[in-house]
Short mmCIF file of C-alpha atoms and ligand atoms in Angstrom, two decimals:
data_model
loop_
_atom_site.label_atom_id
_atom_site.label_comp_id
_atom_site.label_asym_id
_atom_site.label_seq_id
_atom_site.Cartn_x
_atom_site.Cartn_y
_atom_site.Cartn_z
CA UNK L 1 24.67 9.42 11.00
CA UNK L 2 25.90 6.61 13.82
CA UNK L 3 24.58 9.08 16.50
CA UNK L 4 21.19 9.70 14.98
CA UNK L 5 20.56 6.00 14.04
CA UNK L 6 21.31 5.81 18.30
CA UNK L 7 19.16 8.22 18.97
CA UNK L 8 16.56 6.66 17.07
CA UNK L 9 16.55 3.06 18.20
CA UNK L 10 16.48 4.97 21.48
CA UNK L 11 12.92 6.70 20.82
CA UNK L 12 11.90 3.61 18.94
CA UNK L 13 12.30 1.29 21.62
CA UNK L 14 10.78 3.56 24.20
CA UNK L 15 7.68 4.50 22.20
CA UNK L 16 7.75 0.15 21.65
CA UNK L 17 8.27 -0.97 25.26
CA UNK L 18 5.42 2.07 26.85
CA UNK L 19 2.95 1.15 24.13
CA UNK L 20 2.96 4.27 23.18
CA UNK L 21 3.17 2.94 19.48
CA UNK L 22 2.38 -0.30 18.01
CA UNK L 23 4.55 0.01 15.29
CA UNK L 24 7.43 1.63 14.13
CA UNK L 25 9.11 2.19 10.99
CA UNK L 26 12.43 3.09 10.01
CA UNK L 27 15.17 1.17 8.07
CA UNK L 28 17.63 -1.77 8.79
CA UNK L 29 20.67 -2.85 7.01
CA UNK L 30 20.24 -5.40 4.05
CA UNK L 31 22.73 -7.49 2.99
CA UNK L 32 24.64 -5.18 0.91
CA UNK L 33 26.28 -1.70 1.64
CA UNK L 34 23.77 -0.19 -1.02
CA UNK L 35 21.02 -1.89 0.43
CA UNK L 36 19.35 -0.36 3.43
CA UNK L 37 15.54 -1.26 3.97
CA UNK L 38 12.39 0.07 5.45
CA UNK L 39 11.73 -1.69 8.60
CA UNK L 40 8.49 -2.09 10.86
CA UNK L 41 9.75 -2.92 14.12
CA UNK L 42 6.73 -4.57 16.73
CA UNK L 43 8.79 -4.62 19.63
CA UNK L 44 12.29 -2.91 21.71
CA UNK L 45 14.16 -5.73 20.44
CA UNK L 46 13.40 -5.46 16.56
CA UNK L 47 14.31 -1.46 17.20
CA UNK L 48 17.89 -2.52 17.66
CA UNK L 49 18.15 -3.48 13.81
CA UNK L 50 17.21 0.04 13.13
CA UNK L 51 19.87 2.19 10.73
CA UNK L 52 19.56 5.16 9.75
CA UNK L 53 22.91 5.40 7.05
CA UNK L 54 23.14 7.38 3.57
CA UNK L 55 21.29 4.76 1.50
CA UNK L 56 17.55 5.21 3.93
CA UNK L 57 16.15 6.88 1.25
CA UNK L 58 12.84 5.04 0.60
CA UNK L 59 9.87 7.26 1.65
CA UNK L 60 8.39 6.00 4.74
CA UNK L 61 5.50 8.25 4.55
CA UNK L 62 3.86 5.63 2.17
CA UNK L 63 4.61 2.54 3.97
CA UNK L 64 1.56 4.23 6.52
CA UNK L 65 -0.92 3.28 4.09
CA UNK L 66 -0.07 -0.80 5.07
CA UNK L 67 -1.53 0.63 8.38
CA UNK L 68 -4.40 2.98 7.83
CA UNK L 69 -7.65 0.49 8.42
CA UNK L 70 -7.80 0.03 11.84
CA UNK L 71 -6.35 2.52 14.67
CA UNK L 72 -2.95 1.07 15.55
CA UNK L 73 -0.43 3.96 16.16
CA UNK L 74 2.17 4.71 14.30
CA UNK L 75 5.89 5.56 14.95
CA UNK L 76 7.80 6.68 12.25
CA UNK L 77 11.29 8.72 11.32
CA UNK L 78 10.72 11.04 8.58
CA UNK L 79 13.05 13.04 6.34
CA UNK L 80 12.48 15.93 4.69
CA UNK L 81 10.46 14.71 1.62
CA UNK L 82 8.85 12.02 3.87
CA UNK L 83 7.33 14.45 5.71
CA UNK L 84 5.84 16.56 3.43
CA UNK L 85 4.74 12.23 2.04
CA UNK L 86 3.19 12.76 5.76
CA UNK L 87 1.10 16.08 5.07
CA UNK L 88 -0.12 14.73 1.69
CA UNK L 89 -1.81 12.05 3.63
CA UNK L 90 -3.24 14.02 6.58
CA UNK L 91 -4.79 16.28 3.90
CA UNK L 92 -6.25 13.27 1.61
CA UNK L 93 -7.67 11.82 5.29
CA UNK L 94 -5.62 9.05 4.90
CA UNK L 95 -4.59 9.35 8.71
CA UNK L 96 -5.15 10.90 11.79
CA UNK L 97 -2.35 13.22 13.42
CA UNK L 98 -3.18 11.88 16.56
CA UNK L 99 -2.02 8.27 15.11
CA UNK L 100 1.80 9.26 14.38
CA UNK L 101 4.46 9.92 16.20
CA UNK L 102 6.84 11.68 13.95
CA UNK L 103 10.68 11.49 14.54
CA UNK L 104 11.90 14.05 11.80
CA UNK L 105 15.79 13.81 10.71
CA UNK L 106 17.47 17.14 8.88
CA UNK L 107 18.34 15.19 5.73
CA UNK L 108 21.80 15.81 4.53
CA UNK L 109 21.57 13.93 1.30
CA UNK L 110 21.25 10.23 0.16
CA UNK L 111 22.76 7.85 -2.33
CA UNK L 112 20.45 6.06 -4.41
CA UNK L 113 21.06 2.00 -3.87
CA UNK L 114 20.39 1.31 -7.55
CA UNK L 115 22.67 3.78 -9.09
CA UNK L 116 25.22 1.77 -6.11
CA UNK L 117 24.44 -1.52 -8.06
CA UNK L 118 24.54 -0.74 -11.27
CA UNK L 119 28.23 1.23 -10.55
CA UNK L 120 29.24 -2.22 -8.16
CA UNK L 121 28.69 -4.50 -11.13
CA UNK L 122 30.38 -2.45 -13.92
CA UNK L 123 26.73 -1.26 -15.85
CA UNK L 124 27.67 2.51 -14.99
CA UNK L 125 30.64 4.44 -15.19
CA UNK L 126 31.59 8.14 -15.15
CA UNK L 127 29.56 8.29 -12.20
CA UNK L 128 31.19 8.34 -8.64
CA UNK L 129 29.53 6.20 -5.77
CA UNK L 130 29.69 9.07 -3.49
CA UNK L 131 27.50 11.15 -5.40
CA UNK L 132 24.10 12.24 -4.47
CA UNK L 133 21.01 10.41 -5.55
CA UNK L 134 19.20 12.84 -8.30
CA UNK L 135 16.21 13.78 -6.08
CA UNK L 136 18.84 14.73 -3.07
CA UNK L 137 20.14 17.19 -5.89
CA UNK L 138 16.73 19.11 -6.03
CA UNK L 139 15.72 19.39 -2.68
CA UNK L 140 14.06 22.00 -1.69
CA UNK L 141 13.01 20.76 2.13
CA UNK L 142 15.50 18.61 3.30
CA UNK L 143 14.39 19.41 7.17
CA UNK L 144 10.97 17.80 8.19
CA UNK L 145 8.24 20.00 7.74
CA UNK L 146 6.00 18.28 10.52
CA UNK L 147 7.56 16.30 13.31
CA UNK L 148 6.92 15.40 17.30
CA UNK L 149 11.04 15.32 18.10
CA UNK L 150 13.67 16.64 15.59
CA UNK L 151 16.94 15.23 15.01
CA UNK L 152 20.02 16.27 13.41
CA UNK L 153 21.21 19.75 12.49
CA UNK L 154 19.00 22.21 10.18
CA UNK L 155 20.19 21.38 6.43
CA UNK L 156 20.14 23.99 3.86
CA UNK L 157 18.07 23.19 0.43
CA UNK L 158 19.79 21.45 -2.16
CA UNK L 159 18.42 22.97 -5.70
CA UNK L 160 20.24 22.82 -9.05
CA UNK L 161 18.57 25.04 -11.67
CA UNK L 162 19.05 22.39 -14.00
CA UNK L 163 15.52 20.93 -13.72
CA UNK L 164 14.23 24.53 -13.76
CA UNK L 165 16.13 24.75 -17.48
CA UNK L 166 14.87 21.25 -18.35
CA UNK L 167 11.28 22.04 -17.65
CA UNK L 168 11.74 25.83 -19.52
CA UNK L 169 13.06 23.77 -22.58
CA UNK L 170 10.09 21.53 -23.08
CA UNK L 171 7.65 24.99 -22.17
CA UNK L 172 9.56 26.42 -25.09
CA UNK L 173 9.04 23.83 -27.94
CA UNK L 174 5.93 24.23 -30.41
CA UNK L 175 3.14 21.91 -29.83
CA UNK L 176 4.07 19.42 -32.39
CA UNK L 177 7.73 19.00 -30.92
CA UNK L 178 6.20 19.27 -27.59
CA UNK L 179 4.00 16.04 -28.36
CA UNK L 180 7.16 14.58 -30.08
CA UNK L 181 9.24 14.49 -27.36
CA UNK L 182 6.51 13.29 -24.60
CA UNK L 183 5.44 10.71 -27.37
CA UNK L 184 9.49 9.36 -27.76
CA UNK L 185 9.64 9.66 -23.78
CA UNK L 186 6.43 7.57 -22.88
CA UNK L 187 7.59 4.99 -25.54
CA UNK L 188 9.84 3.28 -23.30
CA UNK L 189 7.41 3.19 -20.41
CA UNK L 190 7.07 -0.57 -19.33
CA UNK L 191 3.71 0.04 -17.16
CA UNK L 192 5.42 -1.61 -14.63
CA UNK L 193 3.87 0.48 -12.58
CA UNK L 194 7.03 0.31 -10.11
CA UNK L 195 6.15 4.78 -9.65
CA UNK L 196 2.39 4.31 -8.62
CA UNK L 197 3.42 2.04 -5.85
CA UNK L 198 6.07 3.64 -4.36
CA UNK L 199 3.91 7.33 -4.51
CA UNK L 200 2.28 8.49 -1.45
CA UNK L 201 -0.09 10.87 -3.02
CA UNK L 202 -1.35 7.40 -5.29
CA UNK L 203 -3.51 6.48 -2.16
CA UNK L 204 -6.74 5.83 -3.84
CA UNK L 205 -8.02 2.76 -3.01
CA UNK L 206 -9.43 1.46 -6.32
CA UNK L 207 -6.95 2.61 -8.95
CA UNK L 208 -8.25 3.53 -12.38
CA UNK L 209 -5.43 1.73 -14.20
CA UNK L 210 -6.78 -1.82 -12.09
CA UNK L 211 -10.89 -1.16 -13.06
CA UNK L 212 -11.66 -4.18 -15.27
CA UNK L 213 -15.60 -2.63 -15.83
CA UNK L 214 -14.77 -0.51 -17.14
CA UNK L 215 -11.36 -0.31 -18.52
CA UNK L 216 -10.62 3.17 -18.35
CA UNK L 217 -7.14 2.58 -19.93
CA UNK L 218 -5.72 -0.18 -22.05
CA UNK L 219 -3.14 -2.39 -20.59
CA UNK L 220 -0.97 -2.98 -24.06
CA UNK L 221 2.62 -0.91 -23.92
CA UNK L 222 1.33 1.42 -26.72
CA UNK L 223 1.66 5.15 -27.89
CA UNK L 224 -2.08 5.55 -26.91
CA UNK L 225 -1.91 3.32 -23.43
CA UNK L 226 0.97 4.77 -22.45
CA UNK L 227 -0.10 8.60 -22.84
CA UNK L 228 -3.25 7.94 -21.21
CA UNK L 229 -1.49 6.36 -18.15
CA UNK L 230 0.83 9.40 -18.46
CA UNK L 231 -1.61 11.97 -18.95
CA UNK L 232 -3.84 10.30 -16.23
CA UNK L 233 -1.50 9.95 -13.64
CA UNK L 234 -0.34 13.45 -14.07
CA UNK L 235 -3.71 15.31 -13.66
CA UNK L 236 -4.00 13.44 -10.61
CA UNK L 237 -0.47 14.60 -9.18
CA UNK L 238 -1.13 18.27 -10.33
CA UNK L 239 -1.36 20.29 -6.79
CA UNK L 240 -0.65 17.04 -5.03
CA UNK L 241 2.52 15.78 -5.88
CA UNK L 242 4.78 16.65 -3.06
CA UNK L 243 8.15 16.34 -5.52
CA UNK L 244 9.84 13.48 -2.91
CA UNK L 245 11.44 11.80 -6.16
CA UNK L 246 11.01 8.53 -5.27
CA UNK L 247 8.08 7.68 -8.42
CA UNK L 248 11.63 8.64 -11.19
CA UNK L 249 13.76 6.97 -8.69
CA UNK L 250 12.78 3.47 -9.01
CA UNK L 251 11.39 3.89 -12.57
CA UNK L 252 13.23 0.58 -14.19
CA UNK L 253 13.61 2.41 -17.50
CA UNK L 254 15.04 6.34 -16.72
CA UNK L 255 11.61 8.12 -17.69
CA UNK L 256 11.98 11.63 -15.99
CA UNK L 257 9.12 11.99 -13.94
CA UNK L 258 9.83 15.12 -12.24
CA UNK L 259 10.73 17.19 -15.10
CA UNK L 260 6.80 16.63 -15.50
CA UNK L 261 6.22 16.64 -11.39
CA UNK L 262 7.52 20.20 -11.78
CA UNK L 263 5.67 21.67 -14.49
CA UNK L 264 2.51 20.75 -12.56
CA UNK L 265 4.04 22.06 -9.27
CA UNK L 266 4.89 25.12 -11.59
CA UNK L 267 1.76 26.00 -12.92
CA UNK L 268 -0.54 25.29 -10.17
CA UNK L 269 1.67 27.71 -8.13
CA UNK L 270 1.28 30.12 -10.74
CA UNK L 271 -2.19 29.84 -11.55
CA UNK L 272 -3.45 29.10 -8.30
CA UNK L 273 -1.05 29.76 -5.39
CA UNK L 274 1.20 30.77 -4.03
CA UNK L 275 0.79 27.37 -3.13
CA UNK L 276 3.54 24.20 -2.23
CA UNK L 277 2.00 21.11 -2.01
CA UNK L 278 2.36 19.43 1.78
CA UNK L 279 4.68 21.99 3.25
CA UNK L 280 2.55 23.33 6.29
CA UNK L 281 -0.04 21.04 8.23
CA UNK L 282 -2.89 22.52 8.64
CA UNK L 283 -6.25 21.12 10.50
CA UNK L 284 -8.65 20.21 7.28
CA UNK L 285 -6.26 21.72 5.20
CA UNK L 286 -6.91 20.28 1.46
CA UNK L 287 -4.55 20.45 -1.79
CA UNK L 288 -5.09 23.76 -4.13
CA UNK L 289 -7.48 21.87 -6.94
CA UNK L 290 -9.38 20.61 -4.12
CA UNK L 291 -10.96 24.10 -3.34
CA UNK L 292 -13.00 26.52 -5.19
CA UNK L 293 -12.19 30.31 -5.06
CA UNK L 294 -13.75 33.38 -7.39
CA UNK L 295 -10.77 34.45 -7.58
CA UNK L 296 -8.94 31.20 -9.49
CA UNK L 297 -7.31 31.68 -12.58
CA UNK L 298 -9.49 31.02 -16.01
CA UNK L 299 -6.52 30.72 -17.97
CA UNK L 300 -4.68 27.50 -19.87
CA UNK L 301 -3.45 25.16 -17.56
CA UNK L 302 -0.68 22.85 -18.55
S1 SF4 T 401 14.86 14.46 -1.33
FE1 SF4 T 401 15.64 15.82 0.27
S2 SF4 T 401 14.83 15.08 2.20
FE2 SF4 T 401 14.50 13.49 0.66
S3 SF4 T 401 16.21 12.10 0.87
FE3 SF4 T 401 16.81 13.61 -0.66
S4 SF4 T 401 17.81 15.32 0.43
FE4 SF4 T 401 16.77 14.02 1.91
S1 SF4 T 402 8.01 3.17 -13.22
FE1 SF4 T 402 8.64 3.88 -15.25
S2 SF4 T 402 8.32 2.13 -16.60
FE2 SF4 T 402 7.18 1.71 -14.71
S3 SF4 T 402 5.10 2.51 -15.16
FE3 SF4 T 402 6.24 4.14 -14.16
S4 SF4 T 402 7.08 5.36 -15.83
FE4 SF4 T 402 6.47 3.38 -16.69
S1 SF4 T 403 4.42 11.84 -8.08
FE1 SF4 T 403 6.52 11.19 -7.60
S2 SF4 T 403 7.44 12.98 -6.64
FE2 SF4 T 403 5.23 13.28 -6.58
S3 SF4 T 403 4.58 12.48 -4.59
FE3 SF4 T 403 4.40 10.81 -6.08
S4 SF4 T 403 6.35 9.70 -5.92
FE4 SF4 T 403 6.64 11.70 -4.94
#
């Protein structure tokens, strides 16, 4: 990873010092091991902070919306999920290609910072610091999907079934159980709202959970809050989502949002696909709910 964090203060401070970019983001080292940080670097000499180490696993791809009024361009190094973060917002028109330059890195993995902590001060145990973070353990693009210079050798996918089981469990339960169990999950949500911010498809710019006139959704930590934020939130993701993790990563309390990230991903493929959310950019290309065909399924969905 020392030779691609070179390589990358090396494009950085090029694309800086020719104006080719205005900005450009990529991680620097905080003051822990565990702790590596986005960074937006203004000029050749911030681009010598820049890391790129086994804890850069925040998704850059949603730091771009800080920059999307105005028509400053945009550096940025991208992993696998990031870029697909990167797709998501070319197809909401978000961004311009013609804005980016996009360093992509073949991701071999990360280690999530928090899990770090929590084994550093003694909260954890039985699980070893070297392990993988959980979304690194269900990867199915770890090599940027859309890039201007590519880094780093091609990485093959890293998918468990276990998620796949998970997800076939919860299809299997009656409805009553069913409602049970997303009830008793939802009940420990805090509505910190800690997985809307760090979500690149959450890009709208007036969220429904801030309206005040009207308010769409309560703001009490209650069954019936708390399953509309759920329910909400997840009718937005469905065909959207682009399964980067990072929403259950930094989720304060362990709810597992990707268990219901990929039942949506599931269905809509099903129902309407073959279809991947942000895996190919195409010019105007636009999510699967976003378009009409005769041909679209009629069936449950969900
Ligand atoms: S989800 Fe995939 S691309 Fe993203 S950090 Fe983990 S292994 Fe890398
Ligand atoms: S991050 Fe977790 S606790 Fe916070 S709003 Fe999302 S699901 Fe609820
Ligand atoms: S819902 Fe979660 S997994 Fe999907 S794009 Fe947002 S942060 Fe990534």
């Amino acid at each position: 990873m020392k030779e691609i964090s070179t390589k990358i203060k090396e494009i950085a401070s090029r694309l800086l010092a020719d104006g080719q970019v205005n900005v450009f983001l990529a991680w620097e080292k905080g003051p822990e091991d565990h702790l590596t940080h986005p960074l937006a670097a203004r000029s050749a000499e911030d681009a010598q902070k820049i890391v790129f180490d086994e804890y850069s696993i925040h998704n850059l791809s949603n730091y771009l919306l800080k920059f999307r009024d105005g028509h400053e361009k945009i550096g940025l190094v991208v992993k696998g999920c990031d870029s697909r973060g990167i797709i998501r917002l070319l197809e909401d028109n978000q961004f311009t290609r013609d804005r980016l330059y996009i360093v992509g890195v073949c991701c071999p993995g990360m280690k999530d910072p928090l899990k770090a902590m929590k084994i550093n001060s003694g909260l954890l145990q039985d699980i070893a610091l070297d392990d993988k973070a959980d979304k690194c353990s269900n990867c199915a693009y770890p090599n940027p999907v859309i890039y201007d210079e590519l880094l780093g050798s091609e990485q093959q996918p890293h998918v468990s079934g276990e998620r796949k089981a998970q997800v076939e469990e919860i299809e299997n339960m009656s409805p009553d159980q069913r409602y049970g169990f997303f009830q008793e999950t939802f009940s420990k949500c805090i509505r910190c709202y800690a997985c809307r911010q760090a979500c690149v498809a959450c890009n709208c710019r007036t969220c429904i959970f801030d309206e005040m006139r009207p308010q769409w959704v309560g703001r009490e930590n209650n069954e019936t809050d708390n399953l509309m934020y759920h329910l909400v939130r997840a009718y937005h993701m469905a065909g959207r989502c682009v399964e980067c993790g990072e929403c259950e990563r930094v989720c304060p309390v362990d709810i597992p949002l990707m268990l219901i990230n990929s039942k949506l991903a599931k269905d809509v493929n099903e129902f309407f696909g073959p279809y991947e959310a942000g895996i190919k950019y195409e010019q105007d290309g636009k999510p699967a709910l976003s378009v009409y065909s005769l041909e679209d399924s009629d069936e449950g969905f969900i």
